[in-house]
PDB file of C-alpha atoms in Angstrom:
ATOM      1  CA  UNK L   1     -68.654 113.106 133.018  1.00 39.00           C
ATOM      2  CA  UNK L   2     -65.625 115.471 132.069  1.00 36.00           C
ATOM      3  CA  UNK L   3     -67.376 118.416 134.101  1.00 38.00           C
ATOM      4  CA  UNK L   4     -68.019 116.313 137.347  1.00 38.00           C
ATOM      5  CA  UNK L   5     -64.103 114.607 137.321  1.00 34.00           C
ATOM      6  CA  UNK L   6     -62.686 117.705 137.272  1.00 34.00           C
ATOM      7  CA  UNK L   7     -64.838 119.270 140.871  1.00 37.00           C
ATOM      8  CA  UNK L   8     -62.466 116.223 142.230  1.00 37.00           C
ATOM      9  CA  UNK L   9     -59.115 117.575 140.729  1.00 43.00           C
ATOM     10  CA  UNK L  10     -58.671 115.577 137.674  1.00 40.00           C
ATOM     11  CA  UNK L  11     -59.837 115.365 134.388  1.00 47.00           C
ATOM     12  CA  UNK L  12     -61.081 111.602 133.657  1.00 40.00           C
ATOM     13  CA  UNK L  13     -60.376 111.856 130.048  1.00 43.00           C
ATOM     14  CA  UNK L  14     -56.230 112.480 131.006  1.00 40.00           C
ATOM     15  CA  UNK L  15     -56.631 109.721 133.630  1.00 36.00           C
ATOM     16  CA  UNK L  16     -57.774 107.127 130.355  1.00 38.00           C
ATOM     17  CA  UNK L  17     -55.024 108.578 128.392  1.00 42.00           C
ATOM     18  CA  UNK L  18     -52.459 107.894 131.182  1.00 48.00           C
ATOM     19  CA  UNK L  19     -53.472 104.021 131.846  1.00 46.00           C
ATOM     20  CA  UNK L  20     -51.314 101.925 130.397  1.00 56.00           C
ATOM     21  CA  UNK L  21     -52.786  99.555 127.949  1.00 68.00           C
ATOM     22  CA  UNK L  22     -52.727  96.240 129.168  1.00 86.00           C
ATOM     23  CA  UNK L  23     -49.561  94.109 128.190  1.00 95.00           C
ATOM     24  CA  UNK L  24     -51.515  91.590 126.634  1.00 96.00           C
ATOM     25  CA  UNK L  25     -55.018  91.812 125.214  1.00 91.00           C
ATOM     26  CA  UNK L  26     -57.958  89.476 126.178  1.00 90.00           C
ATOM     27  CA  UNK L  27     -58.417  87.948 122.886  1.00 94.00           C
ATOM     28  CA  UNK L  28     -54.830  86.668 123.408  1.00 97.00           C
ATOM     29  CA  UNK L  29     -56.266  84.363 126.425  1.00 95.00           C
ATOM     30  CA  UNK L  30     -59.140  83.339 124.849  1.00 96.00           C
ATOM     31  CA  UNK L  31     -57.535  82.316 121.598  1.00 97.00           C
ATOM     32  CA  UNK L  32     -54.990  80.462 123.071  1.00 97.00           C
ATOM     33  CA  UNK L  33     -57.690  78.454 125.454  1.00 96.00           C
ATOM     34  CA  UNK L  34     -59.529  77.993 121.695  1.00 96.00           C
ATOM     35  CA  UNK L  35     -56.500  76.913 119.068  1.00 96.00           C
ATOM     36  CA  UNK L  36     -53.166  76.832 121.233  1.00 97.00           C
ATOM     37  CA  UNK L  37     -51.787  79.123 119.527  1.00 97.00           C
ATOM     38  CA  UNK L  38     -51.455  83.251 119.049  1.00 97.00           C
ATOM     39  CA  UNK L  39     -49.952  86.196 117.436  1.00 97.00           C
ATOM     40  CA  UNK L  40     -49.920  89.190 118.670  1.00 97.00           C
ATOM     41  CA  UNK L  41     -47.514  92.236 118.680  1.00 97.00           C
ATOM     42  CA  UNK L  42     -45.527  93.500 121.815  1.00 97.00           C
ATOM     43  CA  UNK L  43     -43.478  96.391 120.173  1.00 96.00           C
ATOM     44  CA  UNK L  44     -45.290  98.897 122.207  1.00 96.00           C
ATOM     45  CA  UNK L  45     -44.124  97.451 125.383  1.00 97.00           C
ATOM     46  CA  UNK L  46     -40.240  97.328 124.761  1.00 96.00           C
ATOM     47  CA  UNK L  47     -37.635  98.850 122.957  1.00 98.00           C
ATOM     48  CA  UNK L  48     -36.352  96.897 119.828  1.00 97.00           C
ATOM     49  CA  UNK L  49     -33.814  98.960 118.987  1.00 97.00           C
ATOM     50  CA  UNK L  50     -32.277  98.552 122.707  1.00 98.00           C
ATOM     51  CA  UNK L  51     -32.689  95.371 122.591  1.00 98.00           C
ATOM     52  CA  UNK L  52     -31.248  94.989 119.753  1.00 97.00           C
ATOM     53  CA  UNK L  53     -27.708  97.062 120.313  1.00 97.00           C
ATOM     54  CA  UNK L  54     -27.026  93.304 122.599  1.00 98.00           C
ATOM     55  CA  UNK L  55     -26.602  91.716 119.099  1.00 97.00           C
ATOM     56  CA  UNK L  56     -23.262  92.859 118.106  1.00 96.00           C
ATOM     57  CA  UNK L  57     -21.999  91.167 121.462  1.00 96.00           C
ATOM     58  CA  UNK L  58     -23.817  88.008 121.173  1.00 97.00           C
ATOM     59  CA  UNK L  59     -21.060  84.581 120.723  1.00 97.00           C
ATOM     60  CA  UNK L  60     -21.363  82.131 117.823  1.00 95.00           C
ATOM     61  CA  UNK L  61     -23.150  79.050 119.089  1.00 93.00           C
ATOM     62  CA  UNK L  62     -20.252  76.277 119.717  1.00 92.00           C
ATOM     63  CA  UNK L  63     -22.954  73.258 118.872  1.00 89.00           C
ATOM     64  CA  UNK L  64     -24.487  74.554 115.543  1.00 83.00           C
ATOM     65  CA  UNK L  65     -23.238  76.317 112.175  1.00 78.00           C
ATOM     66  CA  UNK L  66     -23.356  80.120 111.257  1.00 83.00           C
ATOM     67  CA  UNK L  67     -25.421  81.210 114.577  1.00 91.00           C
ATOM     68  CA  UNK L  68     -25.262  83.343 117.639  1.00 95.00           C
ATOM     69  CA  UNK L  69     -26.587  82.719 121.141  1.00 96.00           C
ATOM     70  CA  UNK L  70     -26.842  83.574 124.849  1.00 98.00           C
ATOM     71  CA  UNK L  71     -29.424  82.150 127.266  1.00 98.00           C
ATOM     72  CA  UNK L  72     -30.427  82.699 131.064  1.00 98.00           C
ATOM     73  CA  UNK L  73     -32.737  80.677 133.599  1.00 98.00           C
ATOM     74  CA  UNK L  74     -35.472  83.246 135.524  1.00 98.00           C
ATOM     75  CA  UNK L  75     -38.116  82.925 137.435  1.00 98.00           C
ATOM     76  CA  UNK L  76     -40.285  85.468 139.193  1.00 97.00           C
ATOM     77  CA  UNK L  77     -41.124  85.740 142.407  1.00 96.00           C
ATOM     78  CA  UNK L  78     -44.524  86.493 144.679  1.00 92.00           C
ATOM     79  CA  UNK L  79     -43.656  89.380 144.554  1.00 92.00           C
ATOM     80  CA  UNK L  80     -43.578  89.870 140.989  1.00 92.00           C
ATOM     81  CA  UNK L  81     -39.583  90.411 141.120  1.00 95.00           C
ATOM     82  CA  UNK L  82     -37.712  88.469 138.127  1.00 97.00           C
ATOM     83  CA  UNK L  83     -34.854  86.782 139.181  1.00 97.00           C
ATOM     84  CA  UNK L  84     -31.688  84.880 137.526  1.00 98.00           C
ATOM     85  CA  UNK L  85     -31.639  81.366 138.655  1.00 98.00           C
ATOM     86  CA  UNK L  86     -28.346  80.522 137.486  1.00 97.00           C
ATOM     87  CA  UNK L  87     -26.508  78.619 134.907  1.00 96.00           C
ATOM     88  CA  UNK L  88     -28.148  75.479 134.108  1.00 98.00           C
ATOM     89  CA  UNK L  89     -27.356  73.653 130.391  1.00 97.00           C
ATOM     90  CA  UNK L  90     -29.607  73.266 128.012  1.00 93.00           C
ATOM     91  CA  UNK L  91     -30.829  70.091 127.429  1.00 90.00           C
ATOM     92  CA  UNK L  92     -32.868  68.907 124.546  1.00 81.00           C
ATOM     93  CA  UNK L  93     -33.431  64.300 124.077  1.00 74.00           C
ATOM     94  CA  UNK L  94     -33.777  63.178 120.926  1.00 60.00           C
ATOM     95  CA  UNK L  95     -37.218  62.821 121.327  1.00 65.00           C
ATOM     96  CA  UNK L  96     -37.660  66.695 120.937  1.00 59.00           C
ATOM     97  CA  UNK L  97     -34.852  67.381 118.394  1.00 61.00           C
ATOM     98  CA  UNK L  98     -33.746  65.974 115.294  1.00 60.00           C
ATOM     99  CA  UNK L  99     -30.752  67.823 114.978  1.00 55.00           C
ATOM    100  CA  UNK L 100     -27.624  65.267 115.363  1.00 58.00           C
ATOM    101  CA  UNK L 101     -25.606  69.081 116.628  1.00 55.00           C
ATOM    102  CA  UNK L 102     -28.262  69.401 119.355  1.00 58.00           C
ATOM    103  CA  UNK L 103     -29.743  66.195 120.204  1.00 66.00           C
ATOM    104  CA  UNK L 104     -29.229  64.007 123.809  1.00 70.00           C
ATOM    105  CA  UNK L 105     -26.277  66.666 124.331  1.00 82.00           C
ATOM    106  CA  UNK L 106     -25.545  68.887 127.270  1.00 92.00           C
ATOM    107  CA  UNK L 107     -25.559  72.631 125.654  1.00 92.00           C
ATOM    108  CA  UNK L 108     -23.855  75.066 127.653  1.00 96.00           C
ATOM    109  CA  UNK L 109     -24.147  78.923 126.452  1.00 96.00           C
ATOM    110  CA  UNK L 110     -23.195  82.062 127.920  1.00 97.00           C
ATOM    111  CA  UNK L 111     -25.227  84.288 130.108  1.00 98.00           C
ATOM    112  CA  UNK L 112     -27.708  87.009 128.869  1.00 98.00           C
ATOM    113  CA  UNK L 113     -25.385  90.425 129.414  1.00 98.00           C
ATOM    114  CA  UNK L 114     -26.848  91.614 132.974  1.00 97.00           C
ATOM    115  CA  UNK L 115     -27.214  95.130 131.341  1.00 98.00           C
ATOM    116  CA  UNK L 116     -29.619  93.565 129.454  1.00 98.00           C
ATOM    117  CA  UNK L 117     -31.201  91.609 132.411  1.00 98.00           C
ATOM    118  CA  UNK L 118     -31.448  94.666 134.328  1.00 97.00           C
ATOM    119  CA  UNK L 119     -33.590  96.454 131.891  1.00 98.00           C
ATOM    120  CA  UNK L 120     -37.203  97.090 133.194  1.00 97.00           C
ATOM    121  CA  UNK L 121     -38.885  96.004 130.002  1.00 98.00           C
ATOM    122  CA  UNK L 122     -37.154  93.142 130.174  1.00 98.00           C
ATOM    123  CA  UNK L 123     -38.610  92.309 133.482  1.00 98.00           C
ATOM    124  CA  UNK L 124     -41.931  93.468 132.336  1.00 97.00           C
ATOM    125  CA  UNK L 125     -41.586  91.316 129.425  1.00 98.00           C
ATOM    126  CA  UNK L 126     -40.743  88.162 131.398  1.00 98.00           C
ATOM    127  CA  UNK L 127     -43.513  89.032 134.403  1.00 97.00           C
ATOM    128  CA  UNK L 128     -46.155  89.149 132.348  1.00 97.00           C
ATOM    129  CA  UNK L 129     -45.028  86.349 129.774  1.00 98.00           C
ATOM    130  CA  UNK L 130     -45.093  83.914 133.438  1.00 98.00           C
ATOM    131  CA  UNK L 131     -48.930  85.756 133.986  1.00 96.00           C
ATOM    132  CA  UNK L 132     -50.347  84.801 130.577  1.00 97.00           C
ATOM    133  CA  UNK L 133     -49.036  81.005 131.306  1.00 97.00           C
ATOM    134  CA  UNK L 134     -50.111  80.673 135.103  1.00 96.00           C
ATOM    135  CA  UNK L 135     -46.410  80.563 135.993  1.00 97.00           C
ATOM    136  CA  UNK L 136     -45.820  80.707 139.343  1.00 96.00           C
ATOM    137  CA  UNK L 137     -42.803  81.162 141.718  1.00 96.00           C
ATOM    138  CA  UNK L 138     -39.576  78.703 141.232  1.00 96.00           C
ATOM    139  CA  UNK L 139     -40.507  77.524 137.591  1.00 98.00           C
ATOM    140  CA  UNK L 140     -38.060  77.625 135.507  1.00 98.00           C
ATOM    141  CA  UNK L 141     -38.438  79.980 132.837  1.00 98.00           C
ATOM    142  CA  UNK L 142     -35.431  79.784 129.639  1.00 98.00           C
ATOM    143  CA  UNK L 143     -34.946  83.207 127.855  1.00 98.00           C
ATOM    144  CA  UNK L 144     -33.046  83.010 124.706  1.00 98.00           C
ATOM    145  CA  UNK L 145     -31.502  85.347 122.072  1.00 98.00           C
ATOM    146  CA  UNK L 146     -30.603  83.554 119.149  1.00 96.00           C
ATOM    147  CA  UNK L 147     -30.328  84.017 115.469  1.00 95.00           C
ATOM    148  CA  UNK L 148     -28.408  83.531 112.423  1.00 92.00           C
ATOM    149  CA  UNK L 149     -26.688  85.916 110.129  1.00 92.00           C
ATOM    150  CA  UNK L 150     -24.471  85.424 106.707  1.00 90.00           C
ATOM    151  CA  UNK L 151     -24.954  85.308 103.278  1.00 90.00           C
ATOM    152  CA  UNK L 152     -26.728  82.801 100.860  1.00 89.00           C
ATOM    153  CA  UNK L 153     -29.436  80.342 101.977  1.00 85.00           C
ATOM    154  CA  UNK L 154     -29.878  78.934 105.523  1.00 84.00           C
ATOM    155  CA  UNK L 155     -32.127  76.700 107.789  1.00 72.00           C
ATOM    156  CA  UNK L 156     -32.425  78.789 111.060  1.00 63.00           C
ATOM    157  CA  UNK L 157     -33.641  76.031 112.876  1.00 63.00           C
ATOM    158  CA  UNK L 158     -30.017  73.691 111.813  1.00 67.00           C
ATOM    159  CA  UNK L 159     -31.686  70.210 110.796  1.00 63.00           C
ATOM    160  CA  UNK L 160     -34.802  70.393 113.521  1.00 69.00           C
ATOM    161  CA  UNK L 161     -37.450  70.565 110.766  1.00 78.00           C
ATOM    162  CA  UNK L 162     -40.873  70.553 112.425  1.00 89.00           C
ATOM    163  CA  UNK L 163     -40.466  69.664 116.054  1.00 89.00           C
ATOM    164  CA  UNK L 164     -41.787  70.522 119.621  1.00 91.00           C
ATOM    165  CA  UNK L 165     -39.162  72.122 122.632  1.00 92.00           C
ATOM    166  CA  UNK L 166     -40.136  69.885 125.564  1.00 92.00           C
ATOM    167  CA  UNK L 167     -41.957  72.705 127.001  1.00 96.00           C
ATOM    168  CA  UNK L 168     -45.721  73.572 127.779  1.00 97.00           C
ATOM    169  CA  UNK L 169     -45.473  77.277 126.747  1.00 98.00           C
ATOM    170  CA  UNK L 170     -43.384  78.707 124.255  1.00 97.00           C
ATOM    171  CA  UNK L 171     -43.432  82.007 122.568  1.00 98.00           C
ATOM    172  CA  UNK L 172     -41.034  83.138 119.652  1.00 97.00           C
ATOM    173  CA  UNK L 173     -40.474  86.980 119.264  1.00 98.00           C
ATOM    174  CA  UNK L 174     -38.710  88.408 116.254  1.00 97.00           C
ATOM    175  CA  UNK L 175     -36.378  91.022 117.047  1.00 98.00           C
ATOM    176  CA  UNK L 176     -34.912  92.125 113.835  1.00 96.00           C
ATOM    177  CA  UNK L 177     -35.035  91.181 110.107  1.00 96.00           C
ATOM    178  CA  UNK L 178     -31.885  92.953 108.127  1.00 96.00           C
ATOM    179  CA  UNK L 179     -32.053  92.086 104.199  1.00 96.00           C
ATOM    180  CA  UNK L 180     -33.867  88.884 104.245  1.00 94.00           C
ATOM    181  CA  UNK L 181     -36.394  86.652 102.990  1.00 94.00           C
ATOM    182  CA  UNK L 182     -37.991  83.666 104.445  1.00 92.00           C
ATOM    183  CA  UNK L 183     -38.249  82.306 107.560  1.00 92.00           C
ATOM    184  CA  UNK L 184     -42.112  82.130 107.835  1.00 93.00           C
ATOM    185  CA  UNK L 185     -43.308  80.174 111.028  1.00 95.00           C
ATOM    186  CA  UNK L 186     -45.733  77.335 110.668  1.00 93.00           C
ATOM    187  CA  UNK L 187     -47.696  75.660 113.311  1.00 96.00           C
ATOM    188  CA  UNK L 188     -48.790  72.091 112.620  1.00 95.00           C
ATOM    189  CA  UNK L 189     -51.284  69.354 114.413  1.00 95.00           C
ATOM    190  CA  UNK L 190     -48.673  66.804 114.235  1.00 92.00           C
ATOM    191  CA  UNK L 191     -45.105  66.242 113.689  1.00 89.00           C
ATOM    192  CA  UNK L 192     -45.506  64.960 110.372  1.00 90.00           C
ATOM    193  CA  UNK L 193     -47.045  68.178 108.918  1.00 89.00           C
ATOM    194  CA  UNK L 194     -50.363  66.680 106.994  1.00 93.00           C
ATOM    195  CA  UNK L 195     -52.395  69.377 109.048  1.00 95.00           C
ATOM    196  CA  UNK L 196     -50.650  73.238 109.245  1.00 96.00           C
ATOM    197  CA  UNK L 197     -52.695  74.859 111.924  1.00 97.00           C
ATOM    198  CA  UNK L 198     -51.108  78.288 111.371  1.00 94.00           C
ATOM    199  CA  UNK L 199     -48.272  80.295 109.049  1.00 96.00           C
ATOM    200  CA  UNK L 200     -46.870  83.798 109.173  1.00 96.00           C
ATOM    201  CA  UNK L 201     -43.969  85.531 108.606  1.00 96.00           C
ATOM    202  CA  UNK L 202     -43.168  87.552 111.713  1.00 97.00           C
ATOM    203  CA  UNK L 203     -42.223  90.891 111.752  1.00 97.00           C
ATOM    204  CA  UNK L 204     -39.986  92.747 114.509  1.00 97.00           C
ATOM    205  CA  UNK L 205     -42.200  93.127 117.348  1.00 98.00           C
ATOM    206  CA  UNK L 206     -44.606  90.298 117.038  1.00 98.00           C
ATOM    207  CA  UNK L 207     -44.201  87.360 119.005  1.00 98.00           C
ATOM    208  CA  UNK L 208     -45.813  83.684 118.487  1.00 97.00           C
ATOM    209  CA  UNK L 209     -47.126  81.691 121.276  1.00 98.00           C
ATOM    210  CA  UNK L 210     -47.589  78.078 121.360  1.00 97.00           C
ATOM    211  CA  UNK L 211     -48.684  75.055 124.124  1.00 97.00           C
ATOM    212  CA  UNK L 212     -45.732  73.515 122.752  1.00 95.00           C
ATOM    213  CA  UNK L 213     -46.799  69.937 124.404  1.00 95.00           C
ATOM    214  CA  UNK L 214     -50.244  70.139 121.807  1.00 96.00           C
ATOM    215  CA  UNK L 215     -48.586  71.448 118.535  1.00 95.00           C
ATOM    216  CA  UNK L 216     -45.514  70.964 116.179  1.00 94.00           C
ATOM    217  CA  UNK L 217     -43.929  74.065 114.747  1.00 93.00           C
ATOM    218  CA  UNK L 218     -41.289  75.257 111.961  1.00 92.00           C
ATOM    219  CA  UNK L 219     -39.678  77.871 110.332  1.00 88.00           C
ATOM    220  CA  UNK L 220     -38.582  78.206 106.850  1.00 88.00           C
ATOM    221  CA  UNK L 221     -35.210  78.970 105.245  1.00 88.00           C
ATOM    222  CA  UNK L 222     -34.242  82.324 105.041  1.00 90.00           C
ATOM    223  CA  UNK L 223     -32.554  83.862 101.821  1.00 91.00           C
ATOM    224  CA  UNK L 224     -30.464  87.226 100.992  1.00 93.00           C
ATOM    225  CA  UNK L 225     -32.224  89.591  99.688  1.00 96.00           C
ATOM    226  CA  UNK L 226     -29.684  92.253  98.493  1.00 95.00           C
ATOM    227  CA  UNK L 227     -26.040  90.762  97.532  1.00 92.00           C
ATOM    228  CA  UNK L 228     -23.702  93.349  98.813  1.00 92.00           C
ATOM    229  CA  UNK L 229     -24.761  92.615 101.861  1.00 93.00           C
ATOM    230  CA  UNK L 230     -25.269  90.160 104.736  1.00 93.00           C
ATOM    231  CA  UNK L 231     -28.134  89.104 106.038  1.00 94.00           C
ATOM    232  CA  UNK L 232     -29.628  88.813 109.904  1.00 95.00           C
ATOM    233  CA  UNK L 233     -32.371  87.391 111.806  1.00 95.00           C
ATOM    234  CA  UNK L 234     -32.675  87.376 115.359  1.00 97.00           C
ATOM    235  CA  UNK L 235     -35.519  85.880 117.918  1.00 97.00           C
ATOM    236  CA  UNK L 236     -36.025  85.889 121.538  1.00 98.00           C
ATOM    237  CA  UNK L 237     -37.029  82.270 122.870  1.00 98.00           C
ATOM    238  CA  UNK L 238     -38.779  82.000 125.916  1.00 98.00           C
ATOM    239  CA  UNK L 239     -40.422  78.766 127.385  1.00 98.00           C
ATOM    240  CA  UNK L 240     -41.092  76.842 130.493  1.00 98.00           C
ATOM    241  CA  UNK L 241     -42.738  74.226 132.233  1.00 97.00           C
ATOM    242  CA  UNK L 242     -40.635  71.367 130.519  1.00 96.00           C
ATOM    243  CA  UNK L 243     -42.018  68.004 129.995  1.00 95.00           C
ATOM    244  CA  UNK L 244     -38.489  67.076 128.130  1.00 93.00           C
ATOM    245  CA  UNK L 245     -37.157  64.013 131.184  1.00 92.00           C
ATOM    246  CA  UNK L 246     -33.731  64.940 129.632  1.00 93.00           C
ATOM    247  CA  UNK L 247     -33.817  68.818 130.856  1.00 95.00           C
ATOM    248  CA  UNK L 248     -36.323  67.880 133.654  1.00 96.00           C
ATOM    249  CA  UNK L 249     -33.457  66.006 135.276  1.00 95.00           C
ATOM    250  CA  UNK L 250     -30.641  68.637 134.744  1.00 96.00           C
ATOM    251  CA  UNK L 251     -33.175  71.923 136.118  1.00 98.00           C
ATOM    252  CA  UNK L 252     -33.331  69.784 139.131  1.00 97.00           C
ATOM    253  CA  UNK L 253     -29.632  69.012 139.900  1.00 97.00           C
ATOM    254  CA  UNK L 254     -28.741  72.623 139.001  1.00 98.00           C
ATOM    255  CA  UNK L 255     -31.461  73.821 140.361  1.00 98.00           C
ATOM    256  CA  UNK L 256     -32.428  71.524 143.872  1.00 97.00           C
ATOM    257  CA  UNK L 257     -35.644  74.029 145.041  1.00 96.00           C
ATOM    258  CA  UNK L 258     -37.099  74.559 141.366  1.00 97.00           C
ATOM    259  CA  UNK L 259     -40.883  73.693 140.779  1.00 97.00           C
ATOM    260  CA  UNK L 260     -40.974  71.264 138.258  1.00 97.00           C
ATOM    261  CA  UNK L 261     -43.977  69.986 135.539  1.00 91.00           C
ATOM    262  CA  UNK L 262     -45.437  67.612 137.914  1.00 84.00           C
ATOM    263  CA  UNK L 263     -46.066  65.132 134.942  1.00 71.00           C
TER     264      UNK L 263
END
């Protein structure tokens, strides 16, 4: 095989090493179509440490305690380009949070820095997170970076406890963990939690996806580990298709030409 690729000018066995594995694997489909739910890993498609460097610049979150946030609205295009929508507030009913900070309230955050829009695995990131899903031109797609950092004990998800985002398709990446313990992710079969489908503590780089409209999910407190110092945790968010009436109703006065959840 080597002898005959290379009377054509190339050696085959370069040409494998030079295609890019795929972004994500096809067990990754097939579980999901099985359990509706996944982990997988993603740090050898983007750069945490980039990524990271946005941290220092994120704001503290005006609605909730002791965490930092930015968020931006994209969508990608036919022709695969991924494009900022806009600003649009969050908007989460009480049906979908429990949290008395969040809940039937109007959330507005600042932008995701454009240097970090602009990155090209950030668009690959986002192109082929709307491929897994079937998302298709005009929907909606929220991108988060949120996290909490401090000292002592604390609830990352601020009173929401097991819950559901209002979305179809959610995935939860973990960009760093700095001196802590905790926060292991739990999937469950219904909001009350008498059936955990799934629980893991992720590490930087691996990412959790979810049909958030079948399954409940969680995260634990997370603790400091060393006392001389503070602790961090930060995750990108990233859903669409929202089933939530509440945000439904504000994507489509922000947004007048957005393709909605039909249902």
């Amino acid at each position: 095989m080597k002898q005959e690729s290379l009377k054509h000018g190339f050696d085959l066995s370069t040409l494998i090493a030079e295609t890019p594995a795929p972004y994500w694997q096809p067990e990754v489909s097939q579980t999901l179509a099985r359990q509706d739910w996944c982990l997988t890993d993603v740090s050898s498609h983007l750069d945490l440490d980039a990524w990271g460097s946005f941290l220092a610049t994120l704001p503290r979150d005006p609605y909730v305690n002791r965490r930092w946030k930015r968020m931006a609205w994209l969508s990608v295009a036919d022709d695969g380009a991924v494009e900022v929508m806009g600003d649009c507030p969050m908007a989460q009913g009480g049906r979908f949070n429990d949290a008395e900070s969040m809940a039937d309230k109007l959330r507005y955050y600042p932008s995701l820095e454009e240097e970090f829009l602009e990155r090209a695995d950030v668009h690959d990131f986002v192109r082929h997170w709307a491929r897994l899903w079937g998302i298709g031109p005009r929907e909606p797609i929220l991108m988060q970076i949120t996290g909490v950092r401090g000292k002592g004990t604390q609830d990352p998800l601020q009173g929401q406890g097991i819950h559901a985002d209002g979305c179809r398709f959610l995935s939860i990446l973990v960009l760093n963990r700095d001196n802590v313990a905790g926060g292991t992710s739990r999937a469950y079969a219904d909001k009350a939690g008498s059936r955990v489908l799934m629980e893991h503590t992720l590490a930087p780089g691996e990412i959790l996806h979810l049909r958030d409209d079948r399954l409940f999910h969680s995260a634990d407190a997370l603790h400091q580990v060393a006392p001389e110092a503070p602790f961090e945790r930060f995750i990108v968010i990233i859903n669409s298709r929202f089933v939530d009436p509440f945000q439904n109703k504000m994507l489509k006065r922000y947004f007048p030409d957005a393709v909605l959840d039909p249902h």
